Amino acid sequence: MKILVISDIHANLPALESVLENSGQVDSIWCLGDVIGYGPYPNECIETLRELPNLVCLLGNHDAAALNRIPSETFNDEARQSLHWTRAVLKTANRDWLEERPETAVMDSTTLAHGSPRNPVWEYVLDQNTARQNFRSFKTNYCLVGHTHIPLAFHMVPRGRLLHFAFPPPGEPFMAPVRAILNPGSVGQPRDHDPRAAYAIFEIETGIWTPMRASYDIRRVQRRIREAELPERHAARLSDGW
Ligand code: ZN
């Protein structure tokens, strides 16, 4: 089974479309949340996902905030401005679809969470300590997370139980050891200084994980952000991928 793993689309439709085109034929799509927030195409992104067969899509913190489950005060000024705009433009049918998203999912050998298995909506798994603690919070071979917007892999070494982590280069498949926490990076707002949309292809039988990048029309998104009078910072950062 070949899975397209995506996360943190953040209402960036051109990035999402590019990933769907470039990823080719897959058996399923797993989306780790934050479909909306920051970007100017929340309805279009949800409507694109709703059309996809074999999609599993989780709830992220920005999605939860758009549903008023998280107070907007927990976001910085610019994210809050986007959040209020998103709440105002979100169509009822798309809001209803978001309401049905789970916080976690277990797919055979793999646990899915937006932030972490321990605290699915909020926690960032960025360092070895946090990762080590989170290995206790899932029972499957693999756990896939998003939220940091940085492609990452952490794994446990059986003897000595040392934790290794790696920043996998795009286009290079590697066999994810049992047990591993893997992050595909962000489709719509990468923060690893590579402005291309990030995603991963995961073959569950073999555990082969291939981090991938796809170029998209960044200027089109920036124009739309400015037209919608969303914060300039959200347009500017897309050019540099931070
Ligand atoms: Zn996010």
mmCIF file of C-alpha atoms and ligand atoms in Angstrom:
data_model
loop_
_atom_site.group_PDB
_atom_site.id
_atom_site.type_symbol
_atom_site.label_atom_id
_atom_site.label_comp_id
_atom_site.label_asym_id
_atom_site.label_seq_id
_atom_site.Cartn_x
_atom_site.Cartn_y
_atom_site.Cartn_z
ATOM 1 C CA MET A 1 0.000 0.000 0.000
ATOM 2 C CA LYS A 2 1.375 3.319 -1.117
ATOM 3 C CA ILE A 3 0.225 6.246 1.028
ATOM 4 C CA LEU A 4 0.513 9.942 0.303
ATOM 5 C CA VAL A 5 1.190 11.639 3.667
ATOM 6 C CA ILE A 6 0.440 15.358 3.874
ATOM 7 C CA SER A 7 0.056 17.870 6.685
ATOM 8 C CA ASP A 8 -0.348 21.581 7.399
ATOM 9 C CA ILE A 9 -1.898 22.611 4.088
ATOM 10 C CA HIS A 10 -2.915 25.896 5.713
ATOM 11 C CA ALA A 11 -5.402 26.967 3.040
ATOM 12 C CA ASN A 12 -2.762 26.986 0.304
ATOM 13 C CA LEU A 13 -4.608 25.538 -2.701
ATOM 14 C CA PRO A 14 -1.852 25.827 -5.361
ATOM 15 C CA ALA A 15 0.528 23.932 -3.039
ATOM 16 C CA LEU A 16 -2.070 21.225 -2.370
ATOM 17 C CA GLU A 17 -2.870 20.835 -6.078
ATOM 18 C CA SER A 18 0.802 20.557 -6.958
ATOM 19 C CA VAL A 19 1.332 17.828 -4.355
ATOM 20 C CA LEU A 20 -1.696 15.872 -5.577
ATOM 21 C CA GLU A 21 -0.425 16.078 -9.171
ATOM 22 C CA ASN A 22 3.199 15.268 -8.414
ATOM 23 C CA SER A 23 2.591 12.398 -6.002
ATOM 24 C CA GLY A 24 1.173 10.163 -8.763
ATOM 25 C CA GLN A 25 -0.922 7.063 -8.127
ATOM 26 C CA VAL A 26 -1.428 6.234 -4.448
ATOM 27 C CA ASP A 27 -3.766 3.880 -2.574
ATOM 28 C CA SER A 28 -4.687 6.270 0.231
ATOM 29 C CA ILE A 29 -4.077 9.797 1.443
ATOM 30 C CA TRP A 30 -3.406 10.554 5.094
ATOM 31 C CA CYS A 31 -3.638 14.209 6.079
ATOM 32 C CA LEU A 32 -2.353 15.087 9.558
ATOM 33 C CA GLY A 33 -4.411 18.258 10.095
ATOM 34 C CA ASP A 34 -4.251 22.044 9.821
ATOM 35 C CA VAL A 35 -6.057 22.103 6.510
ATOM 36 C CA ILE A 36 -6.837 25.792 7.108
ATOM 37 C CA GLY A 37 -5.447 28.849 8.919
ATOM 38 C CA TYR A 38 -2.906 31.416 7.604
ATOM 39 C CA GLY A 39 -3.756 30.989 3.916
ATOM 40 C CA PRO A 40 -6.416 32.418 1.607
ATOM 41 C CA TYR A 41 -8.140 29.285 0.212
ATOM 42 C CA PRO A 42 -9.821 27.522 3.178
ATOM 43 C CA ASN A 43 -13.022 26.501 1.363
ATOM 44 C CA GLU A 44 -11.199 25.431 -1.795
ATOM 45 C CA CYS A 45 -8.749 23.242 0.157
ATOM 46 C CA ILE A 46 -11.492 21.516 2.133
ATOM 47 C CA GLU A 47 -13.550 21.012 -1.035
ATOM 48 C CA THR A 48 -10.530 19.467 -2.793
ATOM 49 C CA LEU A 49 -9.965 17.058 0.102
ATOM 50 C CA ARG A 50 -13.649 16.149 0.313
ATOM 51 C CA GLU A 51 -13.474 14.898 -3.284
ATOM 52 C CA LEU A 52 -10.585 12.525 -2.613
ATOM 53 C CA PRO A 53 -11.298 8.816 -2.242
ATOM 54 C CA ASN A 54 -9.523 6.948 0.571
ATOM 55 C CA LEU A 55 -8.736 10.047 2.586
ATOM 56 C CA VAL A 56 -8.112 10.040 6.330
ATOM 57 C CA CYS A 57 -7.857 13.595 7.644
ATOM 58 C CA LEU A 58 -7.198 14.662 11.225
ATOM 59 C CA LEU A 59 -8.042 17.847 13.100
ATOM 60 C CA GLY A 60 -5.210 20.336 13.720
ATOM 61 C CA ASN A 61 -5.023 23.248 16.150
ATOM 62 C CA HIS A 62 -5.889 25.824 13.463
ATOM 63 C CA ASP A 63 -8.860 23.700 12.356
ATOM 64 C CA ALA A 64 -10.037 23.412 15.975
ATOM 65 C CA ALA A 65 -9.683 27.180 16.419
ATOM 66 C CA ALA A 66 -11.766 27.834 13.294
ATOM 67 C CA LEU A 67 -14.483 25.709 14.924
ATOM 68 C CA ASN A 68 -14.273 27.877 18.063
ATOM 69 C CA ARG A 69 -12.963 24.956 20.111
ATOM 70 C CA ILE A 70 -9.794 26.906 20.938
ATOM 71 C CA PRO A 71 -9.912 30.599 21.914
ATOM 72 C CA SER A 72 -8.286 32.908 19.390
ATOM 73 C CA GLU A 73 -6.207 34.508 22.208
ATOM 74 C CA THR A 74 -3.923 31.469 22.143
ATOM 75 C CA PHE A 75 -2.634 32.566 18.698
ATOM 76 C CA ASN A 76 -0.228 35.402 17.876
ATOM 77 C CA ASP A 77 -1.671 38.609 16.370
ATOM 78 C CA GLU A 78 -1.182 37.641 12.740
ATOM 79 C CA ALA A 79 -2.430 34.077 13.103
ATOM 80 C CA ARG A 80 -5.433 35.460 14.999
ATOM 81 C CA GLN A 81 -6.204 37.895 12.192
ATOM 82 C CA SER A 82 -6.228 34.995 9.706
ATOM 83 C CA LEU A 83 -8.320 32.939 12.090
ATOM 84 C CA HIS A 84 -11.052 35.589 12.315
ATOM 85 C CA TRP A 85 -11.055 35.913 8.512
ATOM 86 C CA THR A 86 -11.254 32.118 8.132
ATOM 87 C CA ARG A 87 -14.152 31.837 10.591
ATOM 88 C CA ALA A 88 -16.030 34.498 8.607
ATOM 89 C CA VAL A 89 -15.580 32.951 5.151
ATOM 90 C CA LEU A 90 -15.876 29.241 5.993
ATOM 91 C CA LYS A 91 -18.960 27.694 4.379
ATOM 92 C CA THR A 92 -21.312 25.689 6.580
ATOM 93 C CA ALA A 93 -20.786 22.407 4.707
ATOM 94 C CA ASN A 94 -17.009 22.772 5.045
ATOM 95 C CA ARG A 95 -17.276 23.644 8.719
ATOM 96 C CA ASP A 96 -19.458 20.533 9.206
ATOM 97 C CA TRP A 97 -16.816 18.413 7.466
ATOM 98 C CA LEU A 98 -14.130 19.799 9.789
ATOM 99 C CA GLU A 99 -16.324 19.080 12.814
ATOM 100 C CA GLU A 100 -16.162 15.381 11.939
ATOM 101 C CA ARG A 101 -12.350 15.165 11.848
ATOM 102 C CA PRO A 102 -10.800 12.967 14.554
ATOM 103 C CA GLU A 103 -7.790 14.058 16.635
ATOM 104 C CA THR A 104 -5.965 10.767 16.103
ATOM 105 C CA ALA A 105 -6.327 7.621 14.005
ATOM 106 C CA VAL A 106 -4.738 4.179 14.028
ATOM 107 C CA MET A 107 -4.206 2.642 10.594
ATOM 108 C CA ASP A 108 -2.857 -0.911 10.995
ATOM 109 C CA SER A 109 0.790 -0.465 11.998
ATOM 110 C CA THR A 110 0.639 3.325 12.152
ATOM 111 C CA THR A 111 -0.728 5.952 14.551
ATOM 112 C CA LEU A 112 -1.600 9.381 13.144
ATOM 113 C CA ALA A 113 -1.661 12.616 15.171
ATOM 114 C CA HIS A 114 -1.390 16.294 14.261
ATOM 115 C CA GLY A 115 1.056 17.378 16.991
ATOM 116 C CA SER A 116 2.027 14.309 19.009
ATOM 117 C CA PRO A 117 0.414 11.055 20.169
ATOM 118 C CA ARG A 118 0.528 12.351 23.767
ATOM 119 C CA ASN A 119 -1.114 15.700 23.079
ATOM 120 C CA PRO A 120 -2.522 15.372 19.548
ATOM 121 C CA VAL A 121 -3.629 18.918 18.843
ATOM 122 C CA TRP A 122 -0.907 20.979 20.530
ATOM 123 C CA GLU A 123 2.452 19.372 21.278
ATOM 124 C CA TYR A 124 5.447 19.926 18.947
ATOM 125 C CA VAL A 125 7.808 16.970 18.490
ATOM 126 C CA LEU A 126 10.990 18.823 17.585
ATOM 127 C CA ASP A 127 13.640 17.567 20.005
ATOM 128 C CA GLN A 128 14.883 14.201 21.211
ATOM 129 C CA ASN A 129 13.485 14.543 24.738
ATOM 130 C CA THR A 130 9.938 15.220 23.598
ATOM 131 C CA ALA A 131 10.187 12.462 21.012
ATOM 132 C CA ARG A 132 11.496 9.958 23.596
ATOM 133 C CA GLN A 133 8.562 10.670 25.916
ATOM 134 C CA ASN A 134 6.103 10.320 23.062
ATOM 135 C CA PHE A 135 7.275 6.828 22.121
ATOM 136 C CA ARG A 136 5.375 5.734 25.260
ATOM 137 C CA SER A 137 2.135 7.222 23.936
ATOM 138 C CA PHE A 138 1.617 4.955 20.918
ATOM 139 C CA LYS A 139 1.715 1.195 20.508
ATOM 140 C CA THR A 140 2.084 0.823 16.738
ATOM 141 C CA ASN A 141 5.344 0.496 14.762
ATOM 142 C CA TYR A 142 5.097 4.016 13.392
ATOM 143 C CA CYS A 143 3.612 7.327 14.410
ATOM 144 C CA LEU A 144 3.132 10.108 11.860
ATOM 145 C CA VAL A 145 2.903 13.715 13.055
ATOM 146 C CA GLY A 146 2.865 17.193 11.514
ATOM 147 C CA HIS A 147 2.475 20.595 13.249
ATOM 148 C CA THR A 148 6.176 21.642 13.229
ATOM 149 C CA HIS A 149 6.216 22.271 9.446
ATOM 150 C CA ILE A 150 9.665 20.622 9.330
ATOM 151 C CA PRO A 151 10.293 17.166 7.808
ATOM 152 C CA LEU A 152 11.749 14.985 10.567
ATOM 153 C CA ALA A 153 12.347 11.379 11.542
ATOM 154 C CA PHE A 154 13.018 10.020 15.023
ATOM 155 C CA HIS A 155 13.640 6.398 15.800
ATOM 156 C CA MET A 156 14.424 4.109 18.695
ATOM 157 C CA VAL A 157 17.482 1.907 18.485
ATOM 158 C CA PRO A 158 16.657 -1.502 20.011
ATOM 159 C CA ARG A 159 19.864 -2.002 22.026
ATOM 160 C CA GLY A 160 20.614 0.813 24.427
ATOM 161 C CA ARG A 161 17.301 2.437 23.476
ATOM 162 C CA LEU A 162 19.082 5.510 22.163
ATOM 163 C CA LEU A 163 17.004 7.833 20.137
ATOM 164 C CA HIS A 164 18.273 8.957 16.762
ATOM 165 C CA PHE A 165 16.826 11.653 14.647
ATOM 166 C CA ALA A 166 17.410 12.683 11.081
ATOM 167 C CA PHE A 167 16.381 15.342 8.636
ATOM 168 C CA PRO A 168 15.760 13.167 5.577
ATOM 169 C CA PRO A 169 16.736 14.787 2.240
ATOM 170 C CA PRO A 170 13.943 15.053 -0.326
ATOM 171 C CA GLY A 171 13.723 12.338 -2.965
ATOM 172 C CA GLU A 172 15.780 9.808 -0.995
ATOM 173 C CA PRO A 173 13.783 6.817 0.223
ATOM 174 C CA PHE A 174 14.846 5.323 3.522
ATOM 175 C CA MET A 175 13.589 2.361 5.444
ATOM 176 C CA ALA A 176 12.008 3.685 8.618
ATOM 177 C CA PRO A 177 13.068 1.372 11.426
ATOM 178 C CA VAL A 178 10.506 -0.037 13.845
ATOM 179 C CA ARG A 179 9.685 2.131 15.872
ATOM 180 C CA ALA A 180 9.747 5.594 14.371
ATOM 181 C CA ILE A 181 8.057 8.993 14.548
ATOM 182 C CA LEU A 182 7.930 10.557 11.083
ATOM 183 C CA ASN A 183 6.928 14.038 9.955
ATOM 184 C CA PRO A 184 6.303 14.867 6.262
ATOM 185 C CA GLY A 185 6.701 18.659 6.746
ATOM 186 C CA SER A 186 4.140 21.202 5.580
ATOM 187 C CA VAL A 187 2.353 21.406 2.237
ATOM 188 C CA GLY A 188 1.297 25.026 2.491
ATOM 189 C CA GLN A 189 3.762 26.779 4.786
ATOM 190 C CA PRO A 190 7.157 25.015 4.950
ATOM 191 C CA ARG A 191 9.510 26.302 7.654
ATOM 192 C CA ASP A 192 12.764 24.541 6.768
ATOM 193 C CA HIS A 193 13.939 27.221 4.322
ATOM 194 C CA ASP A 194 12.864 25.209 1.279
ATOM 195 C CA PRO A 195 9.819 27.034 -0.139
ATOM 196 C CA ARG A 196 8.533 24.021 -2.073
ATOM 197 C CA ALA A 197 5.515 22.107 -0.741
ATOM 198 C CA ALA A 198 6.593 19.158 1.439
ATOM 199 C CA TYR A 199 4.972 15.716 1.555
ATOM 200 C CA ALA A 200 5.993 12.067 1.884
ATOM 201 C CA ILE A 201 5.249 8.750 0.241
ATOM 202 C CA PHE A 202 4.969 5.880 2.725
ATOM 203 C CA GLU A 203 4.900 2.197 1.780
ATOM 204 C CA ILE A 204 3.442 0.552 4.836
ATOM 205 C CA GLU A 205 4.441 -3.059 4.156
ATOM 206 C CA THR A 206 8.133 -2.206 3.860
ATOM 207 C CA GLY A 207 8.260 0.936 6.038
ATOM 208 C CA ILE A 208 9.929 2.839 3.185
ATOM 209 C CA TRP A 209 9.455 6.573 3.679
ATOM 210 C CA THR A 210 10.320 9.005 0.900
ATOM 211 C CA PRO A 211 10.293 12.717 1.755
ATOM 212 C CA MET A 212 9.318 14.741 -1.319
ATOM 213 C CA ARG A 213 9.015 18.370 -2.446
ATOM 214 C CA ALA A 214 6.847 19.940 -5.142
ATOM 215 C CA SER A 215 7.144 23.424 -6.639
ATOM 216 C CA TYR A 216 4.009 25.530 -6.990
ATOM 217 C CA ASP A 217 2.960 29.049 -7.989
ATOM 218 C CA ILE A 218 3.897 30.932 -4.810
ATOM 219 C CA ARG A 219 3.143 34.346 -6.359
ATOM 220 C CA ARG A 220 -0.455 33.350 -7.029
ATOM 221 C CA VAL A 221 -0.956 32.613 -3.318
ATOM 222 C CA GLN A 222 0.812 35.808 -2.291
ATOM 223 C CA ARG A 223 -1.457 37.880 -4.564
ATOM 224 C CA ARG A 224 -4.521 36.256 -3.061
ATOM 225 C CA ILE A 225 -3.258 36.836 0.510
ATOM 226 C CA ARG A 226 -2.837 40.541 -0.288
ATOM 227 C CA GLU A 227 -6.234 40.782 -2.009
ATOM 228 C CA ALA A 228 -7.884 39.263 1.062
ATOM 229 C CA GLU A 229 -5.918 41.711 3.247
ATOM 230 C CA LEU A 230 -4.462 38.914 5.307
ATOM 231 C CA PRO A 231 -1.165 39.651 7.143
ATOM 232 C CA GLU A 232 1.721 40.487 4.791
ATOM 233 C CA ARG A 233 4.023 38.236 6.807
ATOM 234 C CA HIS A 234 2.019 35.198 5.699
ATOM 235 C CA ALA A 235 2.679 36.137 2.064
ATOM 236 C CA ALA A 236 6.350 37.051 2.533
ATOM 237 C CA ARG A 237 7.371 33.895 4.373
ATOM 238 C CA LEU A 238 6.221 31.621 1.544
ATOM 239 C CA SER A 239 9.029 32.865 -0.744
ATOM 240 C CA ASP A 240 11.730 31.698 1.643
ATOM 241 C CA GLY A 241 10.058 28.733 3.311
ATOM 242 C CA TRP A 242 10.255 29.779 6.943
HETATM 243 ZN ZN ZN B 1 0.327 24.063 11.154
#
